[in-house]
mmCIF file of C-alpha atoms in Angstrom:
data_model
loop_
_atom_site.group_PDB
_atom_site.id
_atom_site.type_symbol
_atom_site.label_atom_id
_atom_site.label_comp_id
_atom_site.label_asym_id
_atom_site.label_seq_id
_atom_site.Cartn_x
_atom_site.Cartn_y
_atom_site.Cartn_z
ATOM 1 C CA MET A 28 -9.481 -10.198 -5.304
ATOM 2 C CA LYS A 29 -10.497 -13.834 -4.738
ATOM 3 C CA ASN A 30 -7.527 -14.897 -6.866
ATOM 4 C CA LYS A 31 -5.113 -12.929 -4.659
ATOM 5 C CA LEU A 32 -6.638 -14.376 -1.478
ATOM 6 C CA PHE A 33 -6.334 -17.882 -2.950
ATOM 7 C CA LEU A 34 -2.659 -17.241 -3.793
ATOM 8 C CA ALA A 35 -1.989 -15.908 -0.295
ATOM 9 C CA ALA A 36 -3.674 -18.907 1.334
ATOM 10 C CA GLY A 37 -1.639 -21.307 -0.819
ATOM 11 C CA ILE A 38 1.627 -19.632 0.074
ATOM 12 C CA LEU A 39 0.771 -19.547 3.776
ATOM 13 C CA MET A 40 -0.057 -23.261 3.716
ATOM 14 C CA LEU A 41 3.378 -24.048 2.277
ATOM 15 C CA MET A 42 5.293 -21.896 4.771
ATOM 16 C CA PRO A 43 5.696 -24.572 7.488
ATOM 17 C CA LEU A 44 7.233 -26.907 4.886
ATOM 18 C CA THR A 45 10.050 -24.482 4.167
ATOM 19 C CA ALA A 46 11.141 -24.036 7.777
ATOM 20 C CA HIS A 47 12.550 -20.591 8.329
ATOM 21 C CA ALA A 48 15.641 -20.546 6.139
ATOM 22 C CA GLN A 49 13.981 -18.295 3.588
ATOM 23 C CA GLY A 50 11.262 -16.741 5.749
ATOM 24 C CA PHE A 51 11.878 -13.127 4.777
ATOM 25 C CA ILE A 52 11.793 -13.948 1.059
ATOM 26 C CA LYS A 53 8.542 -15.913 1.323
ATOM 27 C CA ARG A 54 6.842 -13.099 3.262
ATOM 28 C CA ALA A 55 8.019 -10.438 0.784
ATOM 29 C CA PHE A 56 6.815 -12.561 -2.165
ATOM 30 C CA ASN A 57 3.416 -12.918 -0.484
ATOM 31 C CA VAL A 58 3.118 -9.172 0.168
ATOM 32 C CA LEU A 59 3.942 -8.316 -3.449
ATOM 33 C CA ILE A 60 1.599 -10.794 -5.125
ATOM 34 C CA THR A 61 -1.321 -10.003 -2.823
ATOM 35 C CA SER A 62 -0.894 -6.217 -2.886
ATOM 36 C CA GLU A 63 -3.786 -4.176 -4.234
ATOM 37 C CA PRO A 64 -1.889 -2.552 -7.147
ATOM 38 C CA ALA A 65 -0.307 -5.805 -8.374
ATOM 39 C CA GLN A 66 -1.624 -7.520 -11.467
ATOM 40 C CA VAL A 67 -0.488 -11.129 -11.109
ATOM 41 C CA GLU A 68 -0.660 -14.186 -13.330
ATOM 42 C CA SER A 69 0.558 -17.464 -11.933
ATOM 43 C CA SER A 70 1.556 -20.886 -13.177
ATOM 44 C CA HIS A 71 2.273 -23.983 -11.121
ATOM 45 C CA LYS A 72 3.942 -27.310 -11.778
ATOM 46 C CA LEU A 73 4.239 -30.374 -9.536
ATOM 47 C CA ASN A 74 6.203 -33.563 -10.208
ATOM 48 C CA LYS A 75 5.778 -36.722 -8.138
ATOM 49 C CA ASN A 76 7.303 -40.142 -8.410
ATOM 50 C CA PRO A 77 4.467 -42.183 -9.967
ATOM 51 C CA GLU A 78 5.353 -45.283 -7.958
ATOM 52 C CA THR A 79 5.801 -43.748 -4.503
ATOM 53 C CA GLY A 80 3.780 -40.542 -4.777
ATOM 54 C CA VAL A 81 6.702 -38.644 -3.231
ATOM 55 C CA LYS A 82 7.088 -35.076 -4.452
ATOM 56 C CA GLU A 83 10.223 -34.697 -6.571
ATOM 57 C CA GLY A 84 9.802 -31.106 -7.683
ATOM 58 C CA GLN A 85 7.570 -28.092 -7.713
ATOM 59 C CA LEU A 86 7.595 -24.797 -9.594
ATOM 60 C CA ASP A 87 5.485 -21.725 -8.837
ATOM 61 C CA VAL A 88 5.861 -18.641 -11.045
ATOM 62 C CA TYR A 89 4.101 -15.328 -10.434
ATOM 63 C CA GLU A 90 4.387 -12.783 -13.242
ATOM 64 C CA PHE A 91 3.534 -9.315 -11.983
ATOM 65 C CA THR A 92 3.013 -5.757 -13.129
ATOM 66 C CA ILE A 93 2.853 -2.916 -10.622
ATOM 67 C CA PRO A 94 2.833 0.864 -11.017
ATOM 68 C CA ALA A 95 6.338 2.380 -10.746
ATOM 69 C CA SER A 96 5.097 4.383 -7.771
ATOM 70 C CA HIS A 97 4.956 1.110 -5.806
ATOM 71 C CA HIS A 98 8.663 0.328 -6.291
ATOM 72 C CA ASP A 99 8.881 -0.277 -2.553
ATOM 73 C CA LEU A 100 7.282 -3.708 -3.071
ATOM 74 C CA VAL A 101 10.206 -4.801 -5.260
ATOM 75 C CA GLU A 102 12.719 -3.143 -2.929
ATOM 76 C CA ASP A 103 11.199 -5.097 -0.018
ATOM 77 C CA VAL A 104 11.815 -8.353 -1.899
ATOM 78 C CA GLU A 105 15.417 -7.279 -2.557
ATOM 79 C CA ARG A 106 15.869 -6.557 1.171
ATOM 80 C CA ALA A 107 14.368 -9.955 2.000
ATOM 81 C CA PHE A 108 17.020 -11.673 -0.133
ATOM 82 C CA GLU A 109 19.638 -9.670 1.776
ATOM 83 C CA GLN A 110 18.131 -10.709 5.127
ATOM 84 C CA ASP A 111 18.051 -14.409 4.197
ATOM 85 C CA LYS A 112 21.383 -14.537 2.346
ATOM 86 C CA GLU A 113 23.402 -15.980 5.254
ATOM 87 C CA LYS A 114 21.125 -19.046 5.262
ATOM 88 C CA ALA A 115 21.489 -19.569 1.493
ATOM 89 C CA TYR A 116 24.210 -21.744 0.038
ATOM 90 C CA SER A 117 24.199 -19.756 -3.209
ATOM 91 C CA LEU A 118 23.076 -16.261 -4.167
ATOM 92 C CA LYS A 119 23.464 -14.367 -7.428
ATOM 93 C CA THR A 120 22.433 -10.925 -8.620
ATOM 94 C CA ALA A 121 22.686 -9.567 -12.150
ATOM 95 C CA SER A 122 21.672 -6.454 -13.995
ATOM 96 C CA SER A 123 21.442 -5.969 -17.724
ATOM 97 C CA ALA A 124 19.667 -2.620 -17.345
ATOM 98 C CA SER A 125 22.605 -0.693 -18.767
ATOM 99 C CA LYS A 126 23.656 -3.350 -21.283
ATOM 100 C CA LYS A 127 22.365 -3.797 -24.805
ATOM 101 C CA SER A 128 22.552 -7.579 -24.557
ATOM 102 C CA TYR A 129 20.744 -10.001 -22.316
ATOM 103 C CA ASP A 130 22.360 -11.615 -19.276
ATOM 104 C CA TYR A 131 20.819 -15.088 -19.320
ATOM 105 C CA THR A 132 21.029 -17.853 -16.817
ATOM 106 C CA SER A 133 18.885 -20.917 -16.362
ATOM 107 C CA LEU A 134 17.691 -22.013 -12.958
ATOM 108 C CA ALA A 135 17.046 -25.756 -12.670
ATOM 109 C CA VAL A 136 13.481 -26.087 -11.505
ATOM 110 C CA GLY A 137 10.543 -28.309 -10.815
ATOM 111 C CA GLY A 138 12.231 -31.686 -10.426
ATOM 112 C CA ASP A 139 12.877 -32.446 -14.097
ATOM 113 C CA ASP A 140 15.636 -31.733 -16.576
ATOM 114 C CA SER A 141 14.313 -28.381 -17.722
ATOM 115 C CA GLY A 142 15.403 -24.976 -16.511
ATOM 116 C CA TYR A 143 13.596 -21.705 -16.046
ATOM 117 C CA PRO A 144 15.160 -18.666 -17.723
ATOM 118 C CA LEU A 145 16.287 -15.615 -15.793
ATOM 119 C CA GLY A 146 17.454 -12.542 -17.636
ATOM 120 C CA ASP A 147 15.016 -12.975 -20.516
ATOM 121 C CA ILE A 148 13.311 -9.631 -19.864
ATOM 122 C CA LYS A 149 15.388 -7.105 -21.801
ATOM 123 C CA GLY A 150 16.896 -4.474 -19.518
ATOM 124 C CA SER A 151 16.055 -6.436 -16.376
ATOM 125 C CA CYS A 152 17.750 -7.194 -13.089
ATOM 126 C CA TYR A 153 17.478 -10.510 -11.306
ATOM 127 C CA ILE A 154 18.409 -12.151 -8.060
ATOM 128 C CA TYR A 155 18.201 -15.739 -6.912
ATOM 129 C CA ALA A 156 19.057 -17.693 -3.779
ATOM 130 C CA LEU A 157 19.306 -21.431 -3.122
ATOM 131 C CA PHE A 158 18.525 -23.102 0.215
ATOM 132 C CA LEU A 159 18.743 -26.720 1.317
ATOM 133 C CA ASP A 160 15.382 -28.228 2.242
ATOM 134 C CA LEU A 161 15.686 -28.415 6.026
ATOM 135 C CA GLU A 162 12.925 -31.049 6.203
ATOM 136 C CA ASP A 163 14.912 -33.412 3.953
ATOM 137 C CA MET A 164 17.477 -35.232 6.104
ATOM 138 C CA THR A 165 19.070 -36.751 2.986
ATOM 139 C CA LYS A 166 19.867 -33.227 1.691
ATOM 140 C CA ALA A 167 18.630 -34.375 -1.724
ATOM 141 C CA HIS A 168 16.353 -31.367 -2.344
ATOM 142 C CA ARG A 169 16.686 -27.608 -2.339
ATOM 143 C CA TYR A 170 14.495 -24.552 -2.620
ATOM 144 C CA ALA A 171 15.241 -21.864 -5.156
ATOM 145 C CA TYR A 172 13.778 -18.354 -5.005
ATOM 146 C CA ALA A 173 14.228 -15.794 -7.732
ATOM 147 C CA MET A 174 12.960 -12.400 -8.776
ATOM 148 C CA GLU A 175 13.460 -10.732 -12.140
ATOM 149 C CA TRP A 176 12.193 -7.230 -12.834
ATOM 150 C CA ARG A 177 12.424 -4.252 -15.156
ATOM 151 C CA LYS A 178 11.364 -0.772 -14.159
ATOM 152 C CA ASP A 179 10.398 2.052 -16.493
ATOM 153 C CA GLU A 180 8.721 5.404 -15.867
ATOM 154 C CA LYS A 181 5.208 3.941 -15.636
ATOM 155 C CA GLU A 182 5.462 0.390 -14.329
ATOM 156 C CA ILE A 183 7.557 -2.456 -13.027
ATOM 157 C CA VAL A 184 7.211 -5.779 -14.821
ATOM 158 C CA GLY A 185 8.676 -8.914 -13.347
ATOM 159 C CA LYS A 186 8.348 -12.430 -12.051
ATOM 160 C CA LEU A 187 8.774 -14.249 -8.768
ATOM 161 C CA ILE A 188 9.863 -17.887 -8.842
ATOM 162 C CA GLU A 189 9.762 -20.502 -6.110
ATOM 163 C CA SER A 190 10.981 -24.003 -6.835
ATOM 164 C CA LEU A 191 11.744 -27.243 -5.043
ATOM 165 C CA GLU A 192 13.992 -29.696 -6.845
ATOM 166 C CA SER A 193 16.719 -32.253 -6.477
ATOM 167 C CA THR A 194 20.118 -30.891 -5.484
ATOM 168 C CA ALA A 195 21.560 -33.141 -8.200
ATOM 169 C CA MET A 196 20.209 -30.572 -10.700
ATOM 170 C CA THR A 197 22.214 -27.624 -9.346
#
């Protein structure tokens, strides 16, 4: 429980930095990862310019498992993407649930040359949206939000991704 409260506090502290372009998505992410039935593991990455100390990129990944009976949590995140889509400059959805092969894409993340895979959970669906960083007047950075999930009869397994990186990587 302390872990979930810590995650919620961290997300709430970052909310003013993201303005309101992706407000629905951020709130839906927070509700899912702090919900009682969710089992969540997180990883975080931060890149700064060593000379200036200016943040160049950030990556937060929350891998979750919830009972299938709580599918509304995932549906709420899907609705949040729909509500914020007009503010996004790019949005993509994909489903490999009925395909035998994977539908991979790589989302540039974290301010370096690496990408984060989407579509690597066999039989999954994913959605991502990209938003310019409204605090950055140079328009050199963007936020990326993504969710990938797979539902079976017992549980839903997935991941939520939030990233800040240079728009030169897109």
